[in-house]
Amino acid sequence: MLVSKEFSFDAAHNLINYQGKCEKLHGHRWKVRVTIKAPVNKNGIAYDFIQLERMAKKRAISKLDHSYLNDLLPQPSTENITLWIWEKLKDLPLYEIKVWESPTSSVTYRGGDFKKTV
């Protein structure tokens, strides 16, 4: 069973070695979806939403909210933010992390090989 919880946070960043408007300091209302994969237990529950929310907020979302993302990541692209969140939650049975920087632009990561830049 796939269980998802969505979050939002507000943060500012600027992209390094990037030519375009995103090289300048700007902010977003980011949206994050954390999806885990777990079997349904005898009580009919795959994973407790409250537990998932607490862990995601404590380990990742609270650190990102109202921050200057360049202080956390050398290159705070949406791709690197997605990988950073995955790393913070990697002991959970993660299936997917999806991060939107706008209503029409997002990055999805499902684990596996990648060239790590975070």
PDB file of C-alpha atoms in Angstrom:
ATOM      1  CA  MET A   1       0.000   0.000   0.000  1.00  0.00           C
ATOM      2  CA  LEU A   2       1.261   3.516  -0.766  1.00  0.00           C
ATOM      3  CA  VAL A   3       0.639   6.116   1.934  1.00  0.00           C
ATOM      4  CA  SER A   4       1.284   9.814   1.238  1.00  0.00           C
ATOM      5  CA  LYS A   5       1.398  12.966   3.315  1.00  0.00           C
ATOM      6  CA  GLU A   6       1.727  16.468   1.852  1.00  0.00           C
ATOM      7  CA  PHE A   7       3.450  19.485   3.366  1.00  0.00           C
ATOM      8  CA  SER A   8       4.271  23.034   2.373  1.00  0.00           C
ATOM      9  CA  PHE A   9       7.000  25.416   3.396  1.00  0.00           C
ATOM     10  CA  ASP A  10       8.108  28.909   2.454  1.00  0.00           C
ATOM     11  CA  ALA A  11      11.767  29.524   1.716  1.00  0.00           C
ATOM     12  CA  ALA A  12      14.138  31.668  -0.314  1.00  0.00           C
ATOM     13  CA  HIS A  13      17.088  30.636  -2.455  1.00  0.00           C
ATOM     14  CA  ASN A  14      19.155  31.538  -5.451  1.00  0.00           C
ATOM     15  CA  LEU A  15      20.847  29.203  -7.893  1.00  0.00           C
ATOM     16  CA  ILE A  16      24.617  29.341  -8.280  1.00  0.00           C
ATOM     17  CA  ASN A  17      26.249  29.306 -11.752  1.00  0.00           C
ATOM     18  CA  TYR A  18      22.845  29.639 -13.371  1.00  0.00           C
ATOM     19  CA  GLN A  19      21.981  32.218 -15.984  1.00  0.00           C
ATOM     20  CA  GLY A  20      18.413  33.348 -15.648  1.00  0.00           C
ATOM     21  CA  LYS A  21      16.033  34.902 -13.193  1.00  0.00           C
ATOM     22  CA  CYS A  22      16.596  32.131 -10.617  1.00  0.00           C
ATOM     23  CA  GLU A  23      20.186  33.272 -10.073  1.00  0.00           C
ATOM     24  CA  LYS A  24      18.732  36.175  -8.085  1.00  0.00           C
ATOM     25  CA  LEU A  25      17.377  35.803  -4.574  1.00  0.00           C
ATOM     26  CA  HIS A  26      13.727  34.764  -4.714  1.00  0.00           C
ATOM     27  CA  GLY A  27      11.251  32.673  -2.780  1.00  0.00           C
ATOM     28  CA  HIS A  28       8.668  29.975  -3.267  1.00  0.00           C
ATOM     29  CA  ARG A  29       5.865  28.315  -1.408  1.00  0.00           C
ATOM     30  CA  TRP A  30       7.183  24.789  -1.846  1.00  0.00           C
ATOM     31  CA  LYS A  31       4.985  21.711  -1.696  1.00  0.00           C
ATOM     32  CA  VAL A  32       6.318  18.294  -0.675  1.00  0.00           C
ATOM     33  CA  ARG A  33       4.696  14.877  -0.906  1.00  0.00           C
ATOM     34  CA  VAL A  34       6.279  12.039   1.055  1.00  0.00           C
ATOM     35  CA  THR A  35       5.066   8.597  -0.033  1.00  0.00           C
ATOM     36  CA  ILE A  36       5.929   5.418   1.799  1.00  0.00           C
ATOM     37  CA  LYS A  37       5.236   1.794   0.905  1.00  0.00           C
ATOM     38  CA  ALA A  38       4.075  -0.531   3.652  1.00  0.00           C
ATOM     39  CA  PRO A  39       1.837  -3.564   4.077  1.00  0.00           C
ATOM     40  CA  VAL A  40      -1.559  -3.165   5.698  1.00  0.00           C
ATOM     41  CA  ASN A  41      -1.424  -4.485   9.270  1.00  0.00           C
ATOM     42  CA  LYS A  42      -4.054  -6.529  11.112  1.00  0.00           C
ATOM     43  CA  ASN A  43      -5.772  -3.283  12.177  1.00  0.00           C
ATOM     44  CA  GLY A  44      -6.202  -2.251   8.541  1.00  0.00           C
ATOM     45  CA  ILE A  45      -3.502   0.452   8.643  1.00  0.00           C
ATOM     46  CA  ALA A  46      -0.368   0.554   6.499  1.00  0.00           C
ATOM     47  CA  TYR A  47       1.308   3.530   8.209  1.00  0.00           C
ATOM     48  CA  ASP A  48       0.117   6.069  10.748  1.00  0.00           C
ATOM     49  CA  PHE A  49      -0.383   9.495   9.116  1.00  0.00           C
ATOM     50  CA  ILE A  50       0.367  11.265  12.413  1.00  0.00           C
ATOM     51  CA  GLN A  51       3.667   9.433  12.839  1.00  0.00           C
ATOM     52  CA  LEU A  52       4.653  10.181   9.244  1.00  0.00           C
ATOM     53  CA  GLU A  53       3.785  13.855   9.703  1.00  0.00           C
ATOM     54  CA  ARG A  54       5.782  14.164  12.946  1.00  0.00           C
ATOM     55  CA  MET A  55       8.887  12.566  11.481  1.00  0.00           C
ATOM     56  CA  ALA A  56       8.803  14.514   8.218  1.00  0.00           C
ATOM     57  CA  LYS A  57       8.280  17.831   9.989  1.00  0.00           C
ATOM     58  CA  LYS A  58      10.931  17.198  12.634  1.00  0.00           C
ATOM     59  CA  ARG A  59      13.623  15.891  10.301  1.00  0.00           C
ATOM     60  CA  ALA A  60      13.067  17.979   7.180  1.00  0.00           C
ATOM     61  CA  ILE A  61      10.160  20.378   6.755  1.00  0.00           C
ATOM     62  CA  SER A  62      10.817  22.430   9.918  1.00  0.00           C
ATOM     63  CA  LYS A  63      14.451  22.923   8.858  1.00  0.00           C
ATOM     64  CA  LEU A  64      13.385  24.176   5.420  1.00  0.00           C
ATOM     65  CA  ASP A  65      10.481  26.411   6.434  1.00  0.00           C
ATOM     66  CA  HIS A  66      11.252  30.139   6.416  1.00  0.00           C
ATOM     67  CA  SER A  67      14.908  29.491   5.661  1.00  0.00           C
ATOM     68  CA  TYR A  68      17.479  30.675   3.178  1.00  0.00           C
ATOM     69  CA  LEU A  69      18.073  27.346   1.446  1.00  0.00           C
ATOM     70  CA  ASN A  70      21.603  28.274   0.355  1.00  0.00           C
ATOM     71  CA  ASP A  71      22.573  27.960   4.037  1.00  0.00           C
ATOM     72  CA  LEU A  72      21.529  24.275   3.952  1.00  0.00           C
ATOM     73  CA  LEU A  73      22.608  23.270   0.449  1.00  0.00           C
ATOM     74  CA  PRO A  74      25.427  24.604  -1.734  1.00  0.00           C
ATOM     75  CA  GLN A  75      23.116  24.499  -4.777  1.00  0.00           C
ATOM     76  CA  PRO A  76      19.476  24.522  -3.612  1.00  0.00           C
ATOM     77  CA  SER A  77      17.832  23.379  -6.823  1.00  0.00           C
ATOM     78  CA  THR A  78      14.530  21.553  -6.573  1.00  0.00           C
ATOM     79  CA  GLU A  79      16.411  18.368  -7.475  1.00  0.00           C
ATOM     80  CA  ASN A  80      18.859  18.797  -4.593  1.00  0.00           C
ATOM     81  CA  ILE A  81      16.115  19.729  -2.129  1.00  0.00           C
ATOM     82  CA  THR A  82      14.295  16.527  -3.085  1.00  0.00           C
ATOM     83  CA  LEU A  83      17.446  14.455  -2.489  1.00  0.00           C
ATOM     84  CA  TRP A  84      18.088  16.266   0.824  1.00  0.00           C
ATOM     85  CA  ILE A  85      14.595  15.391   2.077  1.00  0.00           C
ATOM     86  CA  TRP A  86      15.096  11.760   0.999  1.00  0.00           C
ATOM     87  CA  GLU A  87      18.340  11.590   2.982  1.00  0.00           C
ATOM     88  CA  LYS A  88      16.640  12.993   6.092  1.00  0.00           C
ATOM     89  CA  LEU A  89      13.883  10.363   5.887  1.00  0.00           C
ATOM     90  CA  LYS A  90      15.821   7.435   4.422  1.00  0.00           C
ATOM     91  CA  ASP A  91      15.166   5.108   7.368  1.00  0.00           C
ATOM     92  CA  LEU A  92      11.426   5.170   6.552  1.00  0.00           C
ATOM     93  CA  PRO A  93      10.028   2.734   3.971  1.00  0.00           C
ATOM     94  CA  LEU A  94      10.181   5.460   1.322  1.00  0.00           C
ATOM     95  CA  TYR A  95       8.643   4.970  -2.079  1.00  0.00           C
ATOM     96  CA  GLU A  96       8.797   8.508  -3.447  1.00  0.00           C
ATOM     97  CA  ILE A  97       9.525  12.133  -2.594  1.00  0.00           C
ATOM     98  CA  LYS A  98       7.967  14.788  -4.815  1.00  0.00           C
ATOM     99  CA  VAL A  99       8.759  18.498  -4.462  1.00  0.00           C
ATOM    100  CA  TRP A 100       6.978  21.319  -6.284  1.00  0.00           C
ATOM    101  CA  GLU A 101       8.552  24.759  -6.524  1.00  0.00           C
ATOM    102  CA  SER A 102       5.467  26.050  -8.311  1.00  0.00           C
ATOM    103  CA  PRO A 103       2.061  24.630  -9.216  1.00  0.00           C
ATOM    104  CA  THR A 104       3.446  23.471 -12.586  1.00  0.00           C
ATOM    105  CA  SER A 105       7.094  22.543 -11.823  1.00  0.00           C
ATOM    106  CA  SER A 106       8.145  19.552  -9.730  1.00  0.00           C
ATOM    107  CA  VAL A 107      10.812  16.907  -9.197  1.00  0.00           C
ATOM    108  CA  THR A 108      10.163  13.279  -8.210  1.00  0.00           C
ATOM    109  CA  TYR A 109      12.727  10.887  -6.724  1.00  0.00           C
ATOM    110  CA  ARG A 110      12.150   7.196  -6.060  1.00  0.00           C
ATOM    111  CA  GLY A 111      15.555   6.162  -4.808  1.00  0.00           C
ATOM    112  CA  GLY A 112      18.312   4.437  -6.688  1.00  0.00           C
ATOM    113  CA  ASP A 113      21.396   5.704  -8.434  1.00  0.00           C
ATOM    114  CA  PHE A 114      22.000   9.367  -9.063  1.00  0.00           C
ATOM    115  CA  LYS A 115      24.962  11.701  -9.238  1.00  0.00           C
ATOM    116  CA  LYS A 116      24.875  13.069  -5.728  1.00  0.00           C
ATOM    117  CA  THR A 117      25.333  16.826  -5.527  1.00  0.00           C
ATOM    118  CA  VAL A 118      23.725  17.563  -2.156  1.00  0.00           C
TER     119      VAL A 118
END
